[in-house]
Coordinates of C-alpha atoms in Angstrom, one line a residue:
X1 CA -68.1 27.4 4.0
X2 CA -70.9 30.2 3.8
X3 CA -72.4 30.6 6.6
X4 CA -76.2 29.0 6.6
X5 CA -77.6 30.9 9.8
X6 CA -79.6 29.2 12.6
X7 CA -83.2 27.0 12.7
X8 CA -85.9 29.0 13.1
X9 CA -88.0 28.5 15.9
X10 CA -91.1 27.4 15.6
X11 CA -93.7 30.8 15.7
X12 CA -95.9 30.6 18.6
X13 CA -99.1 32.0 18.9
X14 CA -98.0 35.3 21.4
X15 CA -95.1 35.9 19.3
X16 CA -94.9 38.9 16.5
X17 CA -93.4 39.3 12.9
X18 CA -92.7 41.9 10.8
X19 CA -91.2 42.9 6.9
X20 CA -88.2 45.2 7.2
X21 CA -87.6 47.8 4.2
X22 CA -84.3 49.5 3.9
X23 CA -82.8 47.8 6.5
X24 CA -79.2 49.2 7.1
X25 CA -76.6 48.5 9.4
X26 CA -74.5 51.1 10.4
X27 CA -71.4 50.2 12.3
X28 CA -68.6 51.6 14.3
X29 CA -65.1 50.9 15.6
X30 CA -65.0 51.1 19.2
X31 CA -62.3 51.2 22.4
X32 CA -63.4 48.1 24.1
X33 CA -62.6 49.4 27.3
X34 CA -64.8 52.7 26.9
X35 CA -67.6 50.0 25.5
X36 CA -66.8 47.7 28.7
X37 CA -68.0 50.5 31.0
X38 CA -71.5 50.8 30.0
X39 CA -72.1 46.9 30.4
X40 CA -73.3 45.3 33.8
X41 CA -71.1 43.1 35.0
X42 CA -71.0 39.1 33.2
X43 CA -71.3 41.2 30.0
X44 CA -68.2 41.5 28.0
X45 CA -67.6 43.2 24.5
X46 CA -66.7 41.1 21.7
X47 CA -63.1 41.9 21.0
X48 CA -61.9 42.3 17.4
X49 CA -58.5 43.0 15.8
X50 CA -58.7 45.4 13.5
X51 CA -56.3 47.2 10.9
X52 CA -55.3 50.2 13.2
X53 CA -54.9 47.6 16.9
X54 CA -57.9 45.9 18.7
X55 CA -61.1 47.1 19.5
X56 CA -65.3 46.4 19.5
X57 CA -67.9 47.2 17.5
X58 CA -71.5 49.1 18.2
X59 CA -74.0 49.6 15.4
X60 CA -77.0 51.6 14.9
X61 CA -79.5 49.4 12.9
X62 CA -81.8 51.1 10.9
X63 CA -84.6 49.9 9.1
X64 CA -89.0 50.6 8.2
X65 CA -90.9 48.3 9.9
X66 CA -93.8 47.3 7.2
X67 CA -97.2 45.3 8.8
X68 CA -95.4 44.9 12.4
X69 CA -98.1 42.3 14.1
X70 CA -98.5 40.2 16.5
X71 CA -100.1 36.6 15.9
X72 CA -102.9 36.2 18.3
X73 CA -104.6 39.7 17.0
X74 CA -106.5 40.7 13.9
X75 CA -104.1 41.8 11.3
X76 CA -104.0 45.7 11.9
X77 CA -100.4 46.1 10.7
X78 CA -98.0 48.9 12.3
X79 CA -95.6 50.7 9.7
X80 CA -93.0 53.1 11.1
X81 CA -89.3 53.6 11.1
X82 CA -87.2 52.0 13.9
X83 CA -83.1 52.5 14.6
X84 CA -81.7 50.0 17.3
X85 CA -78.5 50.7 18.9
X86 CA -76.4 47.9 20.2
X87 CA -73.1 46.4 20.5
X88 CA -71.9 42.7 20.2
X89 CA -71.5 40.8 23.4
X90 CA -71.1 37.7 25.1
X91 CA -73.6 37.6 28.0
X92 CA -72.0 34.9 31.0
X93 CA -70.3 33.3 27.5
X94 CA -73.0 33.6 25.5
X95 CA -73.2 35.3 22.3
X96 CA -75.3 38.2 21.5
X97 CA -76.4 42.0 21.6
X98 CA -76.3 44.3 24.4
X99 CA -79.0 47.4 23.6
X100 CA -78.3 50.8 24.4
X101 CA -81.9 51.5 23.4
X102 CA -84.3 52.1 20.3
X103 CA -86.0 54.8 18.8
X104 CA -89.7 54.0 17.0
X105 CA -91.9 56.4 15.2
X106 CA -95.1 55.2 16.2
X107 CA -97.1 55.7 19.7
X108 CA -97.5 52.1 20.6
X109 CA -93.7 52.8 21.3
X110 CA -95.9 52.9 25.0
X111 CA -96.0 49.0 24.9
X112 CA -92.3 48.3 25.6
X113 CA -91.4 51.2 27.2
X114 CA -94.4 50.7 29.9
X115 CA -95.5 47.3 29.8
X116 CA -91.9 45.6 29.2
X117 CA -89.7 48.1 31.0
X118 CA -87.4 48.7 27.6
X119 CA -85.3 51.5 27.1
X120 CA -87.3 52.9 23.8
X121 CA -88.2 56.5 23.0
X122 CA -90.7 57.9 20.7
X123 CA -88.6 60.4 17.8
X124 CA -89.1 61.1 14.3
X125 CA -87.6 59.1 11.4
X126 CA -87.5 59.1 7.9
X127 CA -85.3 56.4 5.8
X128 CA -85.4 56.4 2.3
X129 CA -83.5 54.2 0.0
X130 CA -82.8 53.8 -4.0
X131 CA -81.7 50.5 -4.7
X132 CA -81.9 50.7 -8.9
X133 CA -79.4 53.8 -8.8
X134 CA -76.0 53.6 -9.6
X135 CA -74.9 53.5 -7.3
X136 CA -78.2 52.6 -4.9
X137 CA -78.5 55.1 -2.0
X138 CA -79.7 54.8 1.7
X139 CA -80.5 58.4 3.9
X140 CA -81.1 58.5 7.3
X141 CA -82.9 61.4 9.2
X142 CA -84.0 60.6 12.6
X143 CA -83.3 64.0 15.1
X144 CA -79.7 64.3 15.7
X145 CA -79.2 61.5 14.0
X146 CA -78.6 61.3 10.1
X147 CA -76.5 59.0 7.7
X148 CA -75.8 59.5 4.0
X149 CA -74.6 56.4 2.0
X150 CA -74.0 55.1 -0.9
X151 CA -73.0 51.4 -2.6
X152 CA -69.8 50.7 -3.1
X153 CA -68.1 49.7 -6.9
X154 CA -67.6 46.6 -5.6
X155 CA -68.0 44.6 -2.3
X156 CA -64.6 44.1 -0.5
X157 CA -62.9 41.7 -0.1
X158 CA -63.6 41.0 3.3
X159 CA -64.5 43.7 6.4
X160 CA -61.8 44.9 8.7
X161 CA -61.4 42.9 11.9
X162 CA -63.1 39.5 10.5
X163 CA -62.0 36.4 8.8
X164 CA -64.2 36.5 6.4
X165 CA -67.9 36.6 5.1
X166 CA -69.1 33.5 7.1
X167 CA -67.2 35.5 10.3
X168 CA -68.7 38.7 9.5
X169 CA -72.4 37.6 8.5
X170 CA -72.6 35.6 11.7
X171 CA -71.3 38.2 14.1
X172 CA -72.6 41.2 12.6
X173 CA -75.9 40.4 10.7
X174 CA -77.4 37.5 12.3
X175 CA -77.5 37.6 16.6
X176 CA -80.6 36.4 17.5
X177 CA -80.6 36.8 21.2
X178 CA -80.5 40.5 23.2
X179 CA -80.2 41.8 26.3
X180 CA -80.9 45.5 27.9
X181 CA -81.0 47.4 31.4
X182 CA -85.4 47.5 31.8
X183 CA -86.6 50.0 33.4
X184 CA -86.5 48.9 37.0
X185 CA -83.4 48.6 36.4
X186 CA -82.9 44.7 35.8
X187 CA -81.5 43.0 33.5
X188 CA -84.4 42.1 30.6
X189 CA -83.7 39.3 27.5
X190 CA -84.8 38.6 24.1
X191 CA -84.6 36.8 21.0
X192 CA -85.7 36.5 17.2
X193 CA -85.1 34.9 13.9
X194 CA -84.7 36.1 10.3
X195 CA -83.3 34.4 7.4
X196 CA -79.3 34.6 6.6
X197 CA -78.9 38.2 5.1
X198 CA -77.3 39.1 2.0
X199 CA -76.8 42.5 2.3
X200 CA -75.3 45.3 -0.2
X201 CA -71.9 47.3 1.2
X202 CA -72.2 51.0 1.3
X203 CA -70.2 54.0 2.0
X204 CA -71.1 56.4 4.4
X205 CA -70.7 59.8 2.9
X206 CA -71.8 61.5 5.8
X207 CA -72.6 60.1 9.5
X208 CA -74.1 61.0 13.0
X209 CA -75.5 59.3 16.1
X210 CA -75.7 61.3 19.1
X211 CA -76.5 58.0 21.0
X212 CA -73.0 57.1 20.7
X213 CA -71.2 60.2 21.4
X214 CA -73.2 61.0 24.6
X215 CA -72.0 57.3 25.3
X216 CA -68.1 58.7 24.7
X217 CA -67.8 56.1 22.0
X218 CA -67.5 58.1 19.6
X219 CA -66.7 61.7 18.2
X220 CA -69.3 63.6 15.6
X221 CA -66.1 63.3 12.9
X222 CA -66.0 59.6 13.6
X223 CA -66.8 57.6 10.2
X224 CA -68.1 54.6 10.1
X225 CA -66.6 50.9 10.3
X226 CA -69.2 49.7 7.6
X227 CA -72.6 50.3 6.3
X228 CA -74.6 46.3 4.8
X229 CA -77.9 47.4 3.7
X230 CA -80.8 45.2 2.0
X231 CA -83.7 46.2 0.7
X232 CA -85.9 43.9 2.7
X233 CA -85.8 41.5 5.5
X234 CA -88.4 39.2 7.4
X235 CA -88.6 39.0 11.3
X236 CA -89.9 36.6 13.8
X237 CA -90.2 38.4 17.2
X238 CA -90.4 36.1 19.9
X239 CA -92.2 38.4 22.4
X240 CA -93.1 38.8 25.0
X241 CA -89.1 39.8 26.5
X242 CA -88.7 38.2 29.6
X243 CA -86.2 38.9 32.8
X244 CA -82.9 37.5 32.2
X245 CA -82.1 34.3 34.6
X246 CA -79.1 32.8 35.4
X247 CA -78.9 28.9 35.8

């Protein structure tokens, strides 16, 4: 059975929503043991069997935010490029994303580094996609950071270390709740929505994420584990983040 993602929450009036254009998701194949280090502890990576023996994934998720606003104010929509990077997790059991931080072109990149305590950073970005090429094209430019890709002749079969498309969509494309070390150094939690994805598979033809190598994750020869792009995407942000409690 396909998987038919989760219910959506019901929008509230503080919360925020956004389009997404040339949203990509960039992945990598991991040593879950490297990964584990970086986690606080009741955070675990998500283990996976892949081809070559077992491991975890991290991804860099890439994307142009288009009319970014939140409810409760007059419409004046934000449009920038954003890359989260992140790796799959279960928090104390739960499922979800761990966030190694986020880059945003855009200066109210202020509000969650200063008012929420998230690790974000101000940095150039340009994404730019084709999708009626053949084959459609996605580039990256963002510092350091770059990715080339291009759409496959035809989607696999299935992704290396999953089942199968429910496995991967669920794991990969749709986590709705995220966790990240805040600024005073606790632990800080979030969640969103967005419709099931039905993203495009691309190959990377050439790929770099400094974020990930400082991190010792990965080398600047490293190629990627997969690249699912769609042209666009909705978002419902269910700000504000809050302090994660335990019960």
């Amino acid at each position: 059975m396909s998987f038919t993602g989760t219910p959506r929450p019901r929008p509230r009036w503080h919360h925020a929503q956004t389009e997404l254009d040339d949203f990509a998701i960039i992945s990598y194949s991991v040593d879950a043991g490297a990964l584990a280090r970086h986690l606080p502890d009741g955070f675990e990576p998500m283990k996976t069997a892949f081809a070559d023996g077992p491991g975890a994934l991290v991804s860099a998720v890439a994307f142009r935010d288009r009319d970014f606003h939140f409810r409760f104010l007059p419409p004046a929509a934000i449009s920038c490029g954003q890359i989260n990077y992140r790796t799959y997790v279960t928090a104390y059991g739960k499922p979800g994303v761990w966030f190694f931080g986020t880059s945003l072109d855009h200066p109210v990149v202020a509000v969650p580094q200063h008012v929420w305590g998230m690790p974000w950073r101000r940095d150039r970005i340009r994404i730019e996609a084709d999708w009626v090429a053949a084959p459609a094209r996605w580039r990256l430019e963002a510092g350091g950071a770059h990715c080339e890709a291009a759409e496959s002749p035809e989607p696999p079969a299935t992704l290396d270390g999953f089942d199968g498309e429910s496995d991967w969509l669920e794991r990969l494309t749709h986590p709705t709740q995220g966790w990240y070390l805040r600024r005073d150094g606790r632990i800080g939690a979030y969640s969103i929505w967005h419709p099931v994805m039905r993203p495009r598979h691309l190959s990377a033809t050439s790929a770099r994420f400094p974020v990930f190598e400082r991190l010792g994750l990965i080398t600047p020869g490293t190629r990627p584990h997969s690249v699912l792009a769609q042209p666009h995407l909705h978002f419902d942000i269910h700000t504000p983040p809050r302090r994660l409690r335990l019960r």
